[in-house]
PDB file of C-alpha atoms and ligand atoms in Angstrom:
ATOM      1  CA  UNK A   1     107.465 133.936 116.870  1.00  0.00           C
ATOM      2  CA  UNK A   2     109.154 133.167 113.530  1.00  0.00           C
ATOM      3  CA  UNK A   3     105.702 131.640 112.035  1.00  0.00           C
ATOM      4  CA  UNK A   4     107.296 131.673 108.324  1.00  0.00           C
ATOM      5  CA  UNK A   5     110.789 133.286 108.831  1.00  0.00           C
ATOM      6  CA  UNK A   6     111.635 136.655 108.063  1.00  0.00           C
ATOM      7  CA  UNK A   7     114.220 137.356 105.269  1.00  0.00           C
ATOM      8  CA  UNK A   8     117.625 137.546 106.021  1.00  0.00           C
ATOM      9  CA  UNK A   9     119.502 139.448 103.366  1.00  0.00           C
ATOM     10  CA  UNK A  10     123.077 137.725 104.848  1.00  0.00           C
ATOM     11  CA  UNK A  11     122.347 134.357 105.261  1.00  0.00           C
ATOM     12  CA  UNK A  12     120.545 132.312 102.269  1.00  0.00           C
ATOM     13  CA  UNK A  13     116.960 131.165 102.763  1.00  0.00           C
ATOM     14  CA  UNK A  14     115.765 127.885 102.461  1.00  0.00           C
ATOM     15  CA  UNK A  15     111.978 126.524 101.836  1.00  0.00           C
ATOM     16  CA  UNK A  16     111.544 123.440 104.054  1.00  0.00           C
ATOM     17  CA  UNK A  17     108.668 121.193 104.856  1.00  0.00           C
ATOM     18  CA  UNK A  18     107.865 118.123 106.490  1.00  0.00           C
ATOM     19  CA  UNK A  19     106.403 115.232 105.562  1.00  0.00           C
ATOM     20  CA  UNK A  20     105.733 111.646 105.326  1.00  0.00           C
ATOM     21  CA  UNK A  21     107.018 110.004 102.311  1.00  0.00           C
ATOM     22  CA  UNK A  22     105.634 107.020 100.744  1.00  0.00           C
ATOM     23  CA  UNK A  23     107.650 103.472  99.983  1.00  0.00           C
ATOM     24  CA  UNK A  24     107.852 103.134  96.221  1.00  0.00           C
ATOM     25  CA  UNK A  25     104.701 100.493  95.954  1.00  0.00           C
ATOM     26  CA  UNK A  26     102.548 102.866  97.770  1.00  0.00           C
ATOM     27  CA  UNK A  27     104.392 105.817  95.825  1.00  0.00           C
ATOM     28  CA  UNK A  28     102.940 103.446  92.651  1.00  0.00           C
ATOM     29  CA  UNK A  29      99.746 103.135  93.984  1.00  0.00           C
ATOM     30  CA  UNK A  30      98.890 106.601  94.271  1.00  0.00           C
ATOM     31  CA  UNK A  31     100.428 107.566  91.010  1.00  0.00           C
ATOM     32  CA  UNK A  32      97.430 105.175  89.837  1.00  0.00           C
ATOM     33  CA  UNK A  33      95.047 107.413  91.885  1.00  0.00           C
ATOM     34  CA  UNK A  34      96.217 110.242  89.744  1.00  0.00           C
ATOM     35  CA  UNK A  35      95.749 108.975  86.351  1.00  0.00           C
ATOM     36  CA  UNK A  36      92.152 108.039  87.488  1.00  0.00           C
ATOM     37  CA  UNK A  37      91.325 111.159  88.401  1.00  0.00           C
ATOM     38  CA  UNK A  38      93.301 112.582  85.587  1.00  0.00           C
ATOM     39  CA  UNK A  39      90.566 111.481  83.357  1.00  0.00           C
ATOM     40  CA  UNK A  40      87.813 113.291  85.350  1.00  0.00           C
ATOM     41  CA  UNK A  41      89.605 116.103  86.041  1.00  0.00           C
ATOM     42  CA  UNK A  42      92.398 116.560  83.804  1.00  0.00           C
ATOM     43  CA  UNK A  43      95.590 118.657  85.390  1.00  0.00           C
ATOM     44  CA  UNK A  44      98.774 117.778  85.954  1.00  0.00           C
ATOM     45  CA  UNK A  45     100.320 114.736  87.544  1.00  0.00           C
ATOM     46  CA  UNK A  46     102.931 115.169  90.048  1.00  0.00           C
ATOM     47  CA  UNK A  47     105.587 112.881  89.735  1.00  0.00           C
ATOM     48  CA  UNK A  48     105.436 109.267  91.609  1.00  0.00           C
ATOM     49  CA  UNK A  49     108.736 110.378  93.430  1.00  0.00           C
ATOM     50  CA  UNK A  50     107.555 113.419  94.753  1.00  0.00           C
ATOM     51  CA  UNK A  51     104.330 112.239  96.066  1.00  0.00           C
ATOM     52  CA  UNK A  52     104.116 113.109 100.140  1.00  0.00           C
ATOM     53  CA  UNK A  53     101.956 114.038 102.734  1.00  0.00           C
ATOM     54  CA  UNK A  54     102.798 117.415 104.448  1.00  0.00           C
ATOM     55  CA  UNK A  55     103.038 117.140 108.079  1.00  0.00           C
ATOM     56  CA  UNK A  56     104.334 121.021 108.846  1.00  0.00           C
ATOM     57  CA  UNK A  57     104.949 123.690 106.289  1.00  0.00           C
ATOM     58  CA  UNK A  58     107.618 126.264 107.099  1.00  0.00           C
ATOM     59  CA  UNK A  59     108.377 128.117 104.225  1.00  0.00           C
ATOM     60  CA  UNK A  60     111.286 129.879 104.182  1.00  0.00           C
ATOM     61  CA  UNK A  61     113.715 129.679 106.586  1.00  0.00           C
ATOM     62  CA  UNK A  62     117.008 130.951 107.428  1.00  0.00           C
ATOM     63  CA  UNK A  63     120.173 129.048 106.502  1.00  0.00           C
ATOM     64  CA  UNK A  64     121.618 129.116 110.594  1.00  0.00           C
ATOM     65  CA  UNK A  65     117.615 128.026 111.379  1.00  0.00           C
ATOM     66  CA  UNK A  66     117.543 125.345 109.080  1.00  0.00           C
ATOM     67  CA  UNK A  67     120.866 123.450 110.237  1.00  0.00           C
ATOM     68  CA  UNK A  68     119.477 123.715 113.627  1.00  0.00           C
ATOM     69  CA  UNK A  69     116.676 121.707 112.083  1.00  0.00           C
ATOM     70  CA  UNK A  70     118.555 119.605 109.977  1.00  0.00           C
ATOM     71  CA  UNK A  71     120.974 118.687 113.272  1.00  0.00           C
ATOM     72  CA  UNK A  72     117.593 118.126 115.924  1.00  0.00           C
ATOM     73  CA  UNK A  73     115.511 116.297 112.922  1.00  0.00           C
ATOM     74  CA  UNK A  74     117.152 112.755 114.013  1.00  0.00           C
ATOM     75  CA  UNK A  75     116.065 112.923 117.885  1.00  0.00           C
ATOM     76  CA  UNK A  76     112.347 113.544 117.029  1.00  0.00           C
ATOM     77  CA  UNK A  77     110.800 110.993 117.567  1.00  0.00           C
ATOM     78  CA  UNK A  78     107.710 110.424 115.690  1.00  0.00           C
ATOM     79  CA  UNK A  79     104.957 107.942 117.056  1.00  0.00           C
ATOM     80  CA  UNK A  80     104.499 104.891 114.220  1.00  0.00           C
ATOM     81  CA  UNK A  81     100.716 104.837 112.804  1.00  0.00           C
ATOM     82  CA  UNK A  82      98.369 104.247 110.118  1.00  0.00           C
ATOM     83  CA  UNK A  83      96.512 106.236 108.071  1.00  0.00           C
ATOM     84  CA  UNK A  84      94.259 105.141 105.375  1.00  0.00           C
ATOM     85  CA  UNK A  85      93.396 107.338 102.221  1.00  0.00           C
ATOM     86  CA  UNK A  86      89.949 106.720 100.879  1.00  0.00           C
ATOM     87  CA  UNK A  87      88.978 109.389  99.169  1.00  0.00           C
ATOM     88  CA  UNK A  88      90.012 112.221  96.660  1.00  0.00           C
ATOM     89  CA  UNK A  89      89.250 116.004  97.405  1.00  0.00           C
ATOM     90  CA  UNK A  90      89.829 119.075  95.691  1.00  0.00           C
ATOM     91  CA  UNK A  91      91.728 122.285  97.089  1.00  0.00           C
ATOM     92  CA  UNK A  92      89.763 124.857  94.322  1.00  0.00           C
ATOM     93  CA  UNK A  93      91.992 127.697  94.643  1.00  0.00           C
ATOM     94  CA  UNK A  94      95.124 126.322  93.891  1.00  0.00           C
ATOM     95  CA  UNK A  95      93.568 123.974  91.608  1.00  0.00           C
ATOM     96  CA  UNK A  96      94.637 120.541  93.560  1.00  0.00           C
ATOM     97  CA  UNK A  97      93.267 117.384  93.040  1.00  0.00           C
ATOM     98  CA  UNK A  98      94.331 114.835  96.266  1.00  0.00           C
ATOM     99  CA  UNK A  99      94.045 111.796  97.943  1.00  0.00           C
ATOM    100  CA  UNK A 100      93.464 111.575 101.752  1.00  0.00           C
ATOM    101  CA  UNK A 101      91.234 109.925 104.691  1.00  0.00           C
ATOM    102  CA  UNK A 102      87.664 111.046 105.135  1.00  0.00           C
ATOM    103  CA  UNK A 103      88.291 111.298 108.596  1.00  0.00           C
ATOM    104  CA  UNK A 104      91.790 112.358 110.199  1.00  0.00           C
ATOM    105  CA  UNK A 105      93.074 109.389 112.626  1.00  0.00           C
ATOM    106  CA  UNK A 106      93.967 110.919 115.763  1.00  0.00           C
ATOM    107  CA  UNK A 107      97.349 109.332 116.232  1.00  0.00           C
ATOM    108  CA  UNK A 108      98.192 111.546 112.942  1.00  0.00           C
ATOM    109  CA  UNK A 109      96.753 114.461 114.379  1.00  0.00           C
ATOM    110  CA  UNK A 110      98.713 113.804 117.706  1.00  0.00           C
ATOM    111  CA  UNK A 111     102.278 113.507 116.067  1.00  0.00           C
ATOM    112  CA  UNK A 112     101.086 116.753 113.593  1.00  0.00           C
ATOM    113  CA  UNK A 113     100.645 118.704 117.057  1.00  0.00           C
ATOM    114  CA  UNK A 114     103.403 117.261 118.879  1.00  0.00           C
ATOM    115  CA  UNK A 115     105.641 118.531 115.940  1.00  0.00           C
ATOM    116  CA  UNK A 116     104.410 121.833 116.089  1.00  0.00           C
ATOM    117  CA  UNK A 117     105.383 121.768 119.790  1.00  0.00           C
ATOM    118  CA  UNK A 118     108.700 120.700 118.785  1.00  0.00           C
ATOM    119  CA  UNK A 119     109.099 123.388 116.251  1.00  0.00           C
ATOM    120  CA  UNK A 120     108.002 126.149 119.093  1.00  0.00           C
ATOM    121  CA  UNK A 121     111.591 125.646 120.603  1.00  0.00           C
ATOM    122  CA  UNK A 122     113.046 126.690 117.439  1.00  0.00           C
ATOM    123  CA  UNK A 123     110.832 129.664 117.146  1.00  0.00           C
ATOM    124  CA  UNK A 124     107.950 128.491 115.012  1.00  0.00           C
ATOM    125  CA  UNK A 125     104.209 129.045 115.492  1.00  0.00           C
ATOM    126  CA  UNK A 126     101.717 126.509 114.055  1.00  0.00           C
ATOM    127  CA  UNK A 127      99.160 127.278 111.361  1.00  0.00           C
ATOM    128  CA  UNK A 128      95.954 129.142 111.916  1.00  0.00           C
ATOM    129  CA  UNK A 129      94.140 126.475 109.464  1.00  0.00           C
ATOM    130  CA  UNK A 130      93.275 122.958 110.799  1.00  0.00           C
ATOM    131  CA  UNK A 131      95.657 120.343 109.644  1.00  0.00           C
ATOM    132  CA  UNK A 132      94.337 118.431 106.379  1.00  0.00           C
ATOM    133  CA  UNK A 133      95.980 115.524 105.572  1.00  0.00           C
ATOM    134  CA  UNK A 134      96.282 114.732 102.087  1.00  0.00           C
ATOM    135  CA  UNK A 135      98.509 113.666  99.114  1.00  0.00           C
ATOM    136  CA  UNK A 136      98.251 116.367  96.049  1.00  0.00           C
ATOM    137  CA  UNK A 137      98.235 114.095  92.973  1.00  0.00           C
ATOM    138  CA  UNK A 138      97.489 116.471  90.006  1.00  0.00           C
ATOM    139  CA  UNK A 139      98.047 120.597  89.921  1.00  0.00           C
ATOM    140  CA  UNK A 140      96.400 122.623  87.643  1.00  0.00           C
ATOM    141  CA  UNK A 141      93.028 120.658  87.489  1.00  0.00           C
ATOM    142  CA  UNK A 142      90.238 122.284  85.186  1.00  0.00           C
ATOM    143  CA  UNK A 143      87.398 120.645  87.500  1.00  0.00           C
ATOM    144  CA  UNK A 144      86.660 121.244  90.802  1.00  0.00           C
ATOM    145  CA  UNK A 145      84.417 117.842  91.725  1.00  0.00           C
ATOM    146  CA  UNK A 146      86.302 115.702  92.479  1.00  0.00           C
ATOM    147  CA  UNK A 147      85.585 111.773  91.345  1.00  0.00           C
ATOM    148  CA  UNK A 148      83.048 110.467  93.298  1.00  0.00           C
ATOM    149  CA  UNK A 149      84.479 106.956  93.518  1.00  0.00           C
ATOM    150  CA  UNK A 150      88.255 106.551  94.613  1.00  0.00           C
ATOM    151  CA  UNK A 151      90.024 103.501  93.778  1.00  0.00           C
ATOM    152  CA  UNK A 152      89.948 100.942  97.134  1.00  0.00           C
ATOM    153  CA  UNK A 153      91.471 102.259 100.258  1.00  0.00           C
ATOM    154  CA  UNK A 154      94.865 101.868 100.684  1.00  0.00           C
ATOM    155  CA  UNK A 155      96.849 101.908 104.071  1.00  0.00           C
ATOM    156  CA  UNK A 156      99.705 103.590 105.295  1.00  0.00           C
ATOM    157  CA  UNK A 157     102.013 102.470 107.854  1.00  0.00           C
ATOM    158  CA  UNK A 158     104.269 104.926 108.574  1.00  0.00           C
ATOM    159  CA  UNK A 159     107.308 105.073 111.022  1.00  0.00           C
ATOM    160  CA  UNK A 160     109.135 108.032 110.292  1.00  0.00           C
ATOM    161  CA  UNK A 161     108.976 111.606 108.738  1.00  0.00           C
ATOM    162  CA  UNK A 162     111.267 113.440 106.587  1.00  0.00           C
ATOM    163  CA  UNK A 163     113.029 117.154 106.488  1.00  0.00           C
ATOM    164  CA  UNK A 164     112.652 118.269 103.029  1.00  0.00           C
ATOM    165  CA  UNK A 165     114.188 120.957 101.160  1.00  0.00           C
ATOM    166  CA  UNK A 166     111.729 122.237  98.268  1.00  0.00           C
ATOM    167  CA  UNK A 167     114.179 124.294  95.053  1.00  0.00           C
ATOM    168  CA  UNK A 168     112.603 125.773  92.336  1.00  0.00           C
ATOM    169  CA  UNK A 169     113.305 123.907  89.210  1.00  0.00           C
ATOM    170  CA  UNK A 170     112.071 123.703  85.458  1.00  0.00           C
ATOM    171  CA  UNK A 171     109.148 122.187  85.260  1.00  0.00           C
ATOM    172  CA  UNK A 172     107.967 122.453  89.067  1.00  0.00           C
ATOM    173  CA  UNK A 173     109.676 121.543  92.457  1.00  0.00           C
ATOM    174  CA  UNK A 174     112.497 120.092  93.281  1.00  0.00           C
ATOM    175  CA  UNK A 175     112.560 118.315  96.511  1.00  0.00           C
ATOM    176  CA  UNK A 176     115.837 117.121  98.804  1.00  0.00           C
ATOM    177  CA  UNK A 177     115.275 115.358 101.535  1.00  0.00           C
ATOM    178  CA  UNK A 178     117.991 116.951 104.307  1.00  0.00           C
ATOM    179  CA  UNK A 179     117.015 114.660 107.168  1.00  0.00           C
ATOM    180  CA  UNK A 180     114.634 112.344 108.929  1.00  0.00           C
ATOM    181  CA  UNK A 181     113.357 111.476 112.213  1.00  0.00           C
ATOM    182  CA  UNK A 182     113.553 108.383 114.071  1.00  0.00           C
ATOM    183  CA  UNK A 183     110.488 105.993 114.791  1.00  0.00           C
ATOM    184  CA  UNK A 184     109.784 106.052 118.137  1.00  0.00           C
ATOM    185  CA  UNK A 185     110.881 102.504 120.028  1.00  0.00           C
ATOM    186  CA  UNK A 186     107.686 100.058 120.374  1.00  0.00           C
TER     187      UNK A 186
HETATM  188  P1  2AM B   1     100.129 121.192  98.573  1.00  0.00           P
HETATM  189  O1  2AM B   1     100.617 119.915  97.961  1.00  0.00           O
HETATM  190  O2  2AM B   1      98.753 121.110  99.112  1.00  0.00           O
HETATM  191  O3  2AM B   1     100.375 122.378  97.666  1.00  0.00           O
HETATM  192  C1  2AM B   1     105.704 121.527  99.373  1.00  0.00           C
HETATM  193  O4  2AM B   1     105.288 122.672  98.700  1.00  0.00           O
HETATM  194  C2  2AM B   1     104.609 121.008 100.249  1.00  0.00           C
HETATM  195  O5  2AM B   1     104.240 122.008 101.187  1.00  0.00           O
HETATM  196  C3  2AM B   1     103.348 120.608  99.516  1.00  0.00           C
HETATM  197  O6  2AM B   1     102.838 119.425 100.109  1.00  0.00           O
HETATM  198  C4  2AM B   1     102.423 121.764  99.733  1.00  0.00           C
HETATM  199  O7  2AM B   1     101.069 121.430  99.842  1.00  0.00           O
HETATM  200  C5  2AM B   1     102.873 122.260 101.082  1.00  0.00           C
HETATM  201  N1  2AM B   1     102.615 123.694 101.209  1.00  0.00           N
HETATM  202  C6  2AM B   1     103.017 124.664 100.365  1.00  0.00           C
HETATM  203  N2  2AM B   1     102.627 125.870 100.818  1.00  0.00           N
HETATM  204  C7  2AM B   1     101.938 125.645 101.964  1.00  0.00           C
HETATM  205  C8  2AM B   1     101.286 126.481 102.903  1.00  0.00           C
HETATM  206  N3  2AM B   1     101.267 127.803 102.779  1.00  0.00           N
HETATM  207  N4  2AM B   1     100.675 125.887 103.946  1.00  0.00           N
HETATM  208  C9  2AM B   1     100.706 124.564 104.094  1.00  0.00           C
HETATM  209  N5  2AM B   1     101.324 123.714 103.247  1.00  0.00           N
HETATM  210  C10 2AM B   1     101.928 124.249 102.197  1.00  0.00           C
END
């Protein structure tokens, strides 16, 4: 199983991930989330455009691998659902503050799993961990309690996930998104 690929001295890597992506009020919203917690916590805000929710991690992956991906991306279909984020949590060891739902929905859980199936045919083995939803808003924090009190729910509706390419950059990550999947019909 390729799990996170190996290295391929001849053909350039590439770090991928997908995710859902937030529309640019709910991008907004968040990005209030974050300077909330930013008082509480302190750290360092990610920036509105990058916020996501990570729906498969694959690290690095081979250049023919990832245009396999890149070409297949479009005919997954993902299910539509909601998810609401309610709450803010801390990941202490890499020092992330995020938002996500107390409780993972099923129907997200579902289209996590069915993704992973997906991704066997190409060779990739899902995580050991449990999938945990959430949307890192600040790095770095210097606090690991979280606030207790999040800002009111807010609710996603999303139909469709993205392929993203993550580059290193100053100052952080740079993502690319490289292609998306289709909502599945009604
Ligand atoms: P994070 O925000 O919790 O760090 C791009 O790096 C995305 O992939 C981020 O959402 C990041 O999650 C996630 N990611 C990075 N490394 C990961 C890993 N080893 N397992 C799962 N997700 C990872």
């Amino acid at each position: 199983m390729r799990g996170n690929a190996p290295y391929n001295p001849g053909m350039p890597a590439i770090r991928l991930f997908y995710a859902l992506w937030p529309d640019p009020s709910l991008a907004a919203t968040l990005s209030g989330w974050a300077s909330q917690a930013r008082s509480h916590v302190q750290g360092r805000a990610m920036r509105t455009e990058t916020l996501h929710l990570t729906m498969a991690f694959l690290g690095a992956v081979d250049r023919e691998i990832a245009d396999e991906l890149i070409d297949a991306t479009p005919y997954h279909r993902l299910q539509p659902g909601t998810v609401t984020l309610d709450r803010y949590g801390v990941f202490a060891r890499p020092g992330i503050l995020w938002a996500g739902p107390a409780r993972t929905p099923d129907s997200l859980q579902a289209s996590h799993d069915g993704l992973w199936l997906w991704l066997s045919a190409f060779g990739f083995a899902p995580p050991a961990q449990p999938f945990r939803p959430h949307v890192t808003l600040l790095r770095n924090i210097e606090r690991n309690d979280p606030p207790a009190d999040a800002p009111p729910p807010v609710t996603w509706r999303y139909d469709r996930m993205v392929l993203v390419a993550s580059e290193s950059a100053e100052g952080g990550s740079r993502y690319r998104a490289v292609a998306g999947s289709r909502p599945q019909p009604g």
